[in-house]
Every structure is written in C-alpha cells, then in structure tokens.
Short mmCIF file of C-alpha atoms and ligand atoms in Angstrom, two decimals:
data_model
loop_
_atom_site.label_atom_id
_atom_site.label_comp_id
_atom_site.label_asym_id
_atom_site.label_seq_id
_atom_site.Cartn_x
_atom_site.Cartn_y
_atom_site.Cartn_z
CA UNK A 1 -6.10 39.25 4.27
CA UNK A 2 -4.95 38.63 7.83
CA UNK A 3 -6.81 39.41 11.04
CA UNK A 4 -4.65 42.56 11.11
CA UNK A 5 -6.90 44.23 8.58
CA UNK A 6 -10.21 42.86 9.92
CA UNK A 7 -10.87 45.81 12.23
CA UNK A 8 -13.68 48.33 12.33
CA UNK A 9 -11.47 50.70 10.36
CA UNK A 10 -12.38 51.51 6.79
CA UNK A 11 -8.75 51.90 5.70
CA UNK A 12 -5.48 50.90 7.31
CA UNK A 13 -2.14 52.64 6.81
CA UNK A 14 1.46 52.59 7.94
CA UNK A 15 2.68 55.94 9.27
CA UNK A 16 6.41 56.74 9.44
CA UNK A 17 8.22 59.51 11.30
CA UNK A 18 11.82 60.35 12.10
CA UNK A 19 13.28 58.02 14.73
CA UNK A 20 11.94 58.89 18.17
CA UNK A 21 9.11 61.09 16.84
CA UNK A 22 6.44 58.42 16.30
CA UNK A 23 4.48 59.48 19.43
CA UNK A 24 4.18 63.04 18.08
CA UNK A 25 3.25 61.83 14.59
CA UNK A 26 0.62 59.52 16.11
CA UNK A 27 -0.79 62.41 18.13
CA UNK A 28 -1.03 64.50 14.95
CA UNK A 29 -2.90 61.75 13.13
CA UNK A 30 -5.35 61.34 16.03
CA UNK A 31 -6.01 65.08 15.97
CA UNK A 32 -6.35 65.29 12.19
CA UNK A 33 -8.52 62.24 11.57
CA UNK A 34 -11.30 62.08 14.12
CA UNK A 35 -11.84 58.53 15.36
CA UNK A 36 -8.52 57.21 14.00
CA UNK A 37 -6.80 54.56 16.11
CA UNK A 38 -3.00 54.38 16.10
CA UNK A 39 -0.57 51.85 17.53
CA UNK A 40 3.17 51.32 17.30
CA UNK A 41 4.39 48.86 14.67
CA UNK A 42 8.21 49.18 14.75
CA UNK A 43 9.25 51.05 17.91
CA UNK A 44 9.97 54.77 17.55
CA UNK A 45 9.34 55.11 13.83
CA UNK A 46 6.43 53.26 12.26
CA UNK A 47 2.86 52.82 13.41
CA UNK A 48 -0.47 51.52 12.20
CA UNK A 49 -3.25 53.99 11.48
CA UNK A 50 -6.78 52.59 11.45
CA UNK A 51 -8.86 55.29 9.84
CA UNK A 52 -12.65 55.38 10.01
CA UNK A 53 -12.55 57.16 6.63
CA UNK A 54 -12.09 55.72 3.17
CA UNK A 55 -8.87 56.21 1.23
CA UNK A 56 -9.82 59.49 -0.47
CA UNK A 57 -11.25 61.07 2.69
CA UNK A 58 -8.24 60.01 4.78
CA UNK A 59 -5.83 61.53 2.27
CA UNK A 60 -7.94 64.70 2.02
CA UNK A 61 -7.79 65.15 5.81
CA UNK A 62 -4.02 64.73 5.87
CA UNK A 63 -3.53 67.05 2.91
CA UNK A 64 -5.81 69.75 4.32
CA UNK A 65 -3.79 69.93 7.56
CA UNK A 66 -0.28 68.89 6.47
CA UNK A 67 1.40 67.09 9.36
CA UNK A 68 4.69 68.19 10.90
CA UNK A 69 5.99 64.85 12.15
CA UNK A 70 4.23 62.30 9.94
CA UNK A 71 6.84 61.83 7.23
CA UNK A 72 5.29 59.13 5.09
CA UNK A 73 2.18 56.99 4.82
CA UNK A 74 1.58 53.74 3.03
CA UNK A 75 -1.87 52.25 2.53
CA UNK A 76 -2.12 48.61 3.50
CA UNK A 77 -3.78 47.03 0.48
CA UNK A 78 -2.59 43.51 1.28
CA UNK A 79 -1.03 41.66 4.23
CA UNK A 80 0.86 38.37 4.25
CA UNK A 81 1.68 36.57 7.49
CA UNK A 82 5.14 35.16 6.91
CA UNK A 83 4.90 32.68 9.79
CA UNK A 84 1.99 31.01 7.99
CA UNK A 85 3.54 31.06 4.51
CA UNK A 86 6.09 28.80 2.83
CA UNK A 87 9.17 30.74 1.77
CA UNK A 88 8.62 29.62 -1.84
CA UNK A 89 5.19 31.31 -1.82
CA UNK A 90 6.30 34.76 -0.62
CA UNK A 91 7.49 36.32 -3.89
CA UNK A 92 4.60 34.75 -5.86
CA UNK A 93 2.25 36.43 -3.34
CA UNK A 94 3.80 39.82 -4.17
CA UNK A 95 3.48 39.07 -7.89
CA UNK A 96 -0.20 38.18 -7.33
CA UNK A 97 -0.75 41.47 -5.44
CA UNK A 98 0.68 43.36 -8.42
CA UNK A 99 -1.61 41.50 -10.82
CA UNK A 100 -4.59 42.12 -8.50
CA UNK A 101 -3.87 45.87 -8.53
CA UNK A 102 -3.01 45.90 -12.23
CA UNK A 103 -5.53 48.68 -12.98
CA UNK A 104 -3.46 51.15 -10.93
CA UNK A 105 -0.19 50.08 -12.56
CA UNK A 106 -0.85 49.38 -16.24
CA UNK A 107 1.04 51.76 -18.54
CA UNK A 108 2.42 53.79 -15.62
CA UNK A 109 5.93 54.77 -14.54
CA UNK A 110 6.39 52.68 -11.41
CA UNK A 111 8.89 52.66 -8.60
CA UNK A 112 9.08 49.79 -6.12
CA UNK A 113 9.98 50.73 -2.55
CA UNK A 114 10.99 47.89 -0.26
CA UNK A 115 11.62 48.52 3.44
CA UNK A 116 12.71 45.93 5.97
CA UNK A 117 12.22 46.76 9.66
CA UNK A 118 14.93 45.51 11.98
CA UNK A 119 14.27 41.93 13.11
CA UNK A 120 11.65 41.16 10.42
CA UNK A 121 11.40 37.57 9.25
CA UNK A 122 11.14 38.45 5.54
CA UNK A 123 13.75 36.23 3.87
CA UNK A 124 14.65 38.36 0.82
CA UNK A 125 16.87 41.41 0.35
CA UNK A 126 15.58 44.67 -1.11
CA UNK A 127 17.52 44.00 -4.30
CA UNK A 128 16.21 40.42 -4.74
CA UNK A 129 12.64 41.57 -4.13
CA UNK A 130 12.82 44.30 -6.73
CA UNK A 131 14.54 42.05 -9.27
CA UNK A 132 11.91 39.34 -8.84
CA UNK A 133 9.13 41.87 -9.53
CA UNK A 134 10.67 43.46 -12.64
CA UNK A 135 9.24 40.86 -15.01
CA UNK A 136 5.78 41.00 -13.40
CA UNK A 137 5.69 44.77 -13.77
CA UNK A 138 6.72 44.59 -17.40
CA UNK A 139 4.03 41.95 -18.03
CA UNK A 140 1.35 44.37 -16.80
CA UNK A 141 2.72 47.11 -19.10
CA UNK A 142 4.46 49.24 -16.44
CA UNK A 143 7.78 51.03 -16.93
CA UNK A 144 10.18 50.92 -14.01
CA UNK A 145 11.21 54.47 -13.15
CA UNK A 146 12.83 55.06 -9.77
CA UNK A 147 13.47 58.78 -10.44
CA UNK A 148 10.08 60.16 -11.43
CA UNK A 149 7.42 57.54 -10.77
CA UNK A 150 3.72 58.22 -11.24
CA UNK A 151 2.87 55.39 -8.88
CA UNK A 152 4.80 53.71 -6.11
CA UNK A 153 4.46 50.12 -4.96
CA UNK A 154 5.39 50.08 -1.27
CA UNK A 155 6.41 46.86 0.39
CA UNK A 156 7.15 46.91 4.11
CA UNK A 157 8.45 43.87 5.97
CA UNK A 158 7.96 44.13 9.73
CA UNK A 159 8.01 41.36 12.34
CA UNK A 160 6.32 38.41 10.62
CA UNK A 161 4.25 40.51 8.22
CA UNK A 162 4.68 41.66 4.66
CA UNK A 163 2.54 44.73 3.93
CA UNK A 164 1.73 45.80 0.38
CA UNK A 165 0.30 49.13 -0.78
CA UNK A 166 0.06 51.41 -3.79
CA UNK A 167 -0.06 55.20 -4.05
CA UNK A 168 1.20 58.25 -5.88
CA UNK A 169 4.22 60.15 -4.50
CA UNK A 170 1.83 62.92 -3.34
CA UNK A 171 -0.39 60.46 -1.51
CA UNK A 172 2.57 58.76 0.13
CA UNK A 173 4.02 62.24 0.95
CA UNK A 174 7.38 61.38 -0.65
CA UNK A 175 8.97 59.66 -3.63
CA UNK A 176 11.56 58.05 -1.32
CA UNK A 177 11.03 54.81 0.62
CA UNK A 178 9.53 55.79 3.96
CA UNK A 179 10.23 59.44 3.12
CA UNK A 180 13.93 58.87 3.83
CA UNK A 181 15.39 61.12 1.16
CA UNK A 182 19.10 60.56 0.51
CA UNK A 183 21.57 62.94 -1.07
CA UNK A 184 25.02 62.08 -2.30
CA UNK A 185 27.70 63.32 0.09
CA UNK A 186 30.21 65.43 -1.81
CA UNK A 187 33.93 65.10 -1.19
CA UNK A 188 34.37 68.74 -0.19
CA UNK A 189 31.05 69.05 1.65
CA UNK A 190 31.39 71.53 4.50
CA UNK A 191 28.68 70.19 6.80
CA UNK A 192 25.88 67.63 6.92
CA UNK A 193 23.58 70.60 7.58
CA UNK A 194 23.64 71.27 3.83
CA UNK A 195 21.30 68.30 3.36
CA UNK A 196 18.62 70.11 5.40
CA UNK A 197 18.54 73.07 3.04
CA UNK A 198 18.65 70.77 -0.01
CA UNK A 199 15.72 68.79 1.36
CA UNK A 200 13.81 72.00 2.16
CA UNK A 201 14.19 73.08 -1.48
CA UNK A 202 12.48 69.87 -2.64
CA UNK A 203 9.97 69.55 0.17
CA UNK A 204 8.68 73.12 -0.22
CA UNK A 205 8.92 73.25 -4.02
CA UNK A 206 11.52 76.03 -4.05
CA UNK A 207 14.25 76.89 -6.53
CA UNK A 208 17.08 78.77 -4.85
CA UNK A 209 18.42 80.02 -8.18
CA UNK A 210 15.43 82.41 -8.22
CA UNK A 211 16.82 84.48 -5.32
CA UNK A 212 19.21 87.39 -5.52
CA UNK A 213 20.39 88.27 -1.99
CA UNK A 214 20.31 85.90 0.97
CA UNK A 215 20.89 86.50 4.65
CA UNK A 216 22.20 83.40 6.46
CA UNK A 217 21.95 83.69 10.25
CA UNK A 218 23.99 81.13 12.21
CA UNK A 219 25.89 80.32 9.03
CA UNK A 220 29.10 78.63 10.25
CA UNK A 221 30.76 76.47 9.14
CA UNK A 222 28.88 77.26 5.92
CA UNK A 223 26.97 74.27 4.52
CA UNK A 224 23.84 76.34 3.82
CA UNK A 225 25.87 79.32 2.58
CA UNK A 226 27.81 77.08 0.18
CA UNK A 227 24.59 75.66 -1.31
CA UNK A 228 23.17 79.15 -1.91
CA UNK A 229 26.45 80.31 -3.46
CA UNK A 230 26.38 77.25 -5.74
CA UNK A 231 22.89 78.32 -6.81
CA UNK A 232 24.26 81.74 -7.79
CA UNK A 233 22.79 83.70 -4.84
CA UNK A 234 24.80 86.44 -3.10
CA UNK A 235 25.02 85.62 0.61
CA UNK A 236 25.58 87.67 3.75
CA UNK A 237 26.58 85.16 6.41
CA UNK A 238 26.46 86.02 10.11
CA UNK A 239 28.08 83.91 12.78
CA UNK A 240 30.52 84.52 15.63
CA UNK A 241 32.01 81.15 14.63
CA UNK A 242 34.42 80.67 11.73
CA UNK A 243 33.33 79.89 8.19
CA UNK A 244 35.06 77.07 6.31
CA UNK A 245 38.32 78.24 4.65
CA UNK A 246 37.06 77.13 1.19
CA UNK A 247 34.46 79.95 1.31
CA UNK A 248 36.77 82.72 2.42
CA UNK A 249 37.39 84.47 -0.89
CA UNK A 250 34.10 83.77 -2.60
CA UNK A 251 33.16 86.92 -4.57
CA UNK A 252 29.45 86.62 -3.69
CA UNK A 253 29.96 86.11 0.05
CA UNK A 254 29.96 88.78 2.75
CA UNK A 255 30.87 87.29 6.11
CA UNK A 256 30.15 89.16 9.35
CA UNK A 257 31.84 87.47 12.28
CA UNK A 258 29.23 88.68 14.78
CA UNK A 259 26.30 87.78 16.88
CA UNK A 260 23.10 88.32 14.85
CA UNK A 261 21.75 90.65 17.56
CA UNK A 262 24.54 93.13 16.73
CA UNK A 263 23.88 93.61 13.01
CA UNK A 264 21.58 95.99 11.10
CA UNK A 265 20.91 96.25 7.36
CA UNK A 266 19.17 98.66 5.02
CA UNK A 267 15.44 97.95 4.58
CA UNK A 268 14.40 95.65 1.69
CA UNK A 269 17.88 94.22 1.18
CA UNK A 270 17.30 90.44 1.18
CA UNK A 271 14.78 88.31 -0.73
CA UNK A 272 15.80 85.15 1.14
CA UNK A 273 16.43 84.57 4.84
CA UNK A 274 17.82 81.29 6.11
CA UNK A 275 18.45 80.61 9.77
CA UNK A 276 19.82 77.46 11.34
CA UNK A 277 20.99 78.63 14.75
CA UNK A 278 20.36 75.56 16.91
CA UNK A 279 19.35 77.94 19.65
CA UNK A 280 16.49 78.63 22.03
CA UNK A 281 13.41 78.90 19.76
CA UNK A 282 12.10 82.09 21.35
CA UNK A 283 15.50 83.85 21.20
CA UNK A 284 15.77 82.81 17.55
CA UNK A 285 12.30 84.20 16.82
CA UNK A 286 13.23 87.51 18.45
CA UNK A 287 16.37 87.79 16.30
CA UNK A 288 14.48 86.96 13.11
CA UNK A 289 11.71 89.45 13.88
CA UNK A 290 14.26 92.17 14.76
CA UNK A 291 15.80 91.72 11.31
CA UNK A 292 12.56 91.57 9.33
CA UNK A 293 12.81 95.11 7.94
CA UNK A 294 15.91 94.08 6.01
CA UNK A 295 13.73 91.62 4.06
CA UNK A 296 11.77 92.53 0.93
CA UNK A 297 8.00 92.06 1.00
CA UNK A 298 7.28 88.51 -0.13
CA UNK A 299 10.82 87.39 0.83
CA UNK A 300 11.14 83.68 1.55
CA UNK A 301 12.37 82.46 4.94
CA UNK A 302 13.58 78.97 5.82
CA UNK A 303 14.32 78.50 9.49
CA UNK A 304 14.91 75.54 11.77
CA UNK A 305 13.30 75.37 15.20
CA UNK A 306 15.19 73.47 17.84
CA UNK A 307 12.85 71.22 19.83
CA UNK A 308 14.64 71.55 23.13
CA UNK A 309 11.64 71.79 25.41
CA UNK A 310 9.51 69.12 26.91
CA UNK A 311 6.43 70.24 25.00
CA UNK A 312 7.43 70.35 21.31
CA UNK A 313 3.91 70.85 19.96
CA UNK A 314 3.38 73.83 22.27
CA UNK A 315 6.80 75.26 21.32
CA UNK A 316 5.92 75.01 17.64
CA UNK A 317 2.54 76.70 18.19
CA UNK A 318 4.14 79.54 20.23
CA UNK A 319 6.91 80.11 17.68
CA UNK A 320 4.48 80.18 14.76
CA UNK A 321 2.11 82.53 16.59
CA UNK A 322 4.94 85.05 17.11
CA UNK A 323 6.30 84.74 13.56
CA UNK A 324 2.82 85.27 12.10
CA UNK A 325 3.01 88.93 13.13
CA UNK A 326 5.34 89.40 10.13
CA UNK A 327 5.32 86.20 8.06
CA UNK A 328 2.87 83.87 6.38
CA UNK A 329 3.84 80.42 7.63
CA UNK A 330 3.25 78.06 4.70
CA UNK A 331 4.55 74.86 6.21
CA UNK A 332 6.11 73.42 9.34
CA UNK A 333 7.72 70.07 8.72
CA UNK A 334 10.23 67.79 10.30
CA UNK A 335 12.47 66.95 7.37
CA UNK A 336 14.24 63.61 7.20
CA UNK A 337 17.55 65.46 7.71
CA UNK A 338 16.28 67.38 10.73
CA UNK A 339 17.43 65.91 14.02
CA UNK A 340 15.93 67.42 17.19
CA UNK A 341 14.25 70.16 15.20
CA UNK A 342 11.72 71.04 12.51
CA UNK A 343 11.90 73.42 9.54
CA UNK A 344 9.56 76.32 8.75
CA UNK A 345 8.88 77.68 5.28
CA UNK A 346 7.48 81.23 5.35
CA UNK A 347 7.16 84.37 3.26
CA UNK A 348 7.15 87.91 4.56
CA UNK A 349 3.70 89.50 4.49
CA UNK A 350 3.05 92.34 2.08
C1 SAM B 1 23.91 74.25 13.46
S1 SAM B 1 25.12 75.47 13.24
C2 SAM B 1 24.73 76.08 11.63
C3 SAM B 1 25.19 75.17 10.54
C4 SAM B 1 25.10 75.83 9.19
N1 SAM B 1 23.71 76.03 8.78
C5 SAM B 1 25.79 75.01 8.11
O1 SAM B 1 25.12 74.64 7.13
O2 SAM B 1 26.99 74.77 8.19
C6 SAM B 1 24.54 76.75 14.29
C7 SAM B 1 25.36 78.04 14.21
O3 SAM B 1 24.60 79.08 14.81
C8 SAM B 1 25.50 80.01 15.34
N2 SAM B 1 24.79 80.91 16.26
C9 SAM B 1 24.20 80.62 17.44
N3 SAM B 1 23.70 81.75 17.98
C10 SAM B 1 23.96 82.77 17.13
C11 SAM B 1 23.70 84.15 17.13
N4 SAM B 1 23.05 84.75 18.15
N5 SAM B 1 24.10 84.90 16.07
C12 SAM B 1 24.75 84.33 15.03
N6 SAM B 1 25.04 83.00 14.99
C13 SAM B 1 24.65 82.23 16.01
C14 SAM B 1 26.54 79.11 16.01
O4 SAM B 1 27.76 79.82 16.20
C15 SAM B 1 26.68 77.96 15.01
O5 SAM B 1 27.76 78.17 14.15
#
C-alpha cells in the first residue's frame, strides 16, 4: 500500500460525478458521511473520499440518503505507484490483487472495469488489461460476465497511480465503468434526449411497457415520445415546436402544438407524466402542478430540472418542496446523460 492509503480514514474511495459536478458531489459526500474528507483526484470528475467509517457503514450512509451528483464509487482496496514500479511488474501486481481478493471472486460472475484518466502514466490499454486478467480470473473459478455481473473489479489509472477495488453493482452504484452508461445510437434516432429517458428507466427500476397513457410536456422533436411509443404506450405530446416527421402519423400519438400552460385534460387521464422542458425550474413546477389533476393517483412522473441558477442545491430543494404538495419524490439523480440538469422520479400521492 502507498502513503495514499495511510491516512486516519478507515476506508478510502474514489467518487465520480458528471464532468463539472465534482464539487457538488463532494459537498454531498461531506454532508452524508460526517467527518469524511474529500479532495479532487482528476479535475472536475473524480475525487478521493476518506471515510471515518468502515466499508459497510460508509455504504449504508450513502444508500440511506441516495446522492444526486455522486454517480459512482469505487473502494480503494489496493494502490500501486507506477513511478516506483517496473512496467513488467504492473500486470502481475493486478493479478496478485485478484488472487489476494479471491474470496470475493471465486465462483462469481465478474466484470472488469478499467478506466484511464487523461494524462495517466499507466502503460496498458483497457483491452490489454482485461485480456491479461482473463486467465487469472478463470484460475480463481470466476466467470467473466460483462452484462450481468455479481461482482465488479474496478481498476482506475490516474496520474501515476493504479487503484484497485471490488464491489457489487449496487455498492458501486452502477454496472457501468464509472457509472458512464452507454446506449447504442440508432440510425433513425430523433434526439440524444432519448438516452435520458432510457437511462431513467434503468436507474429507477421502471418498465415503461407497464403504462397505458402518457403525457409528454416539452416533447419536441420527440425522442422521449418515440421511446414511449416503442414501448406500446399511447402518448399525448405537447410542444409549440414541431415533432419529427417520422412520428406524424403514429396511431398512438396525439400531438398538441401548444404551450403547456394552454392545455387542459379530463381528470385521471394519464398514468405517466414525462417532462423535459429545459426551462426555468419554478415555471416548470407550476406547469406540472397545474396539470396534476389529469394524472391518476399513483401515476409516475419523470421530469428533468434545469440547473440554471447559481445555487443548484437550493434550486433542487425548492423544486422538491413545491412538488411534494402533490407527489412523492422517490429519487433525484443526475443521470450520466443529463447535462446541466438532474432527473426526478416521483409518483402522485393517493
Ligand atoms: C430539451 S427539448 C425536449 C426534448 C425531448 N424530450 C426529446 O426527447 O426530443 C425542450 C422542449 O421543451 C419545449 N417547451 C419549452 N417550454 C414549453 C412550454 N411552456 N410548453 C410546452 N413545451 C415547452 C421546447 O419547445 C422544446 O422543444
């Protein structure tokens, strides 16, 4: 172990956020884990967390108050200083770490995540690293399974360090390296925004095929609408802007070319509300609350909140406080595909 891990902390972790949001993620960690020290590792997106709590207690804290901006964590179970290591000894060190942690790996479905921070001195590619570890993993009786792993080996190369850690997808908060979930871009994809709604489905454990009637506010050009239609949901899309021509004659789509403040619907019409207006958060909240009677009790709502103000944490608190007059807010999370915004997952109160 290097001097890096010889601190007063009981456990040390790497935290990852969306680019530019590390300061907010660090602030969250400080508030959630009393006595935790945090410092930037790779500017803007990764940081070290020195927790005064052991592994289980640290994870319990983070799970009891799920963070908005902390996207991924990786325990640091081993550290190698590359500047003090011969190149020929680097991959054998990783193999030795795997053997040392064999108890957590034996007989399990394992995925290996390798991340290289820009400018790191780690000499191997992601592909070469994984290939070199395949045999070691097989020798300890693990099956390599990138799609549904029980346990993830996380390797992060940053500056002159190689950091090794093991955890389950739940513990690490994602089954994607650094929480950077990727979806295949389709040829006819209407907008990149579709990825946000796809990611929300996974992140919040939803299944859009279970819904009957959706209201999509701020729908144009139609990425979110197209996903819901693909899932078999009927959609009423509202936007003064134009929807993509490919959606025009869809039998399950009703398109109202209007401002959302001008529309009214019968009570209890929709069991799903989605809203991606990229607009002032408080104006968006007012629109959503004005339309709440058109939602069934227990209806699900997925909305994005634009973080346009100088105090994002305060904006989020204010927005949630207002929405809680009608909704139960289950989760606020900055998804990997969110840019200057976060996503809320709510259900309408009974
Ligand atoms: C980020 S885009 C939505 C992208 C869409 N979710 C997709 O997947 O293609 C924001 C949309 O909100 C619409 N919008 C903004 N204010 C609105 C309002 N008051 N009523 C209805 N739509 C609004 C804009 O016209 C714009 O098309």
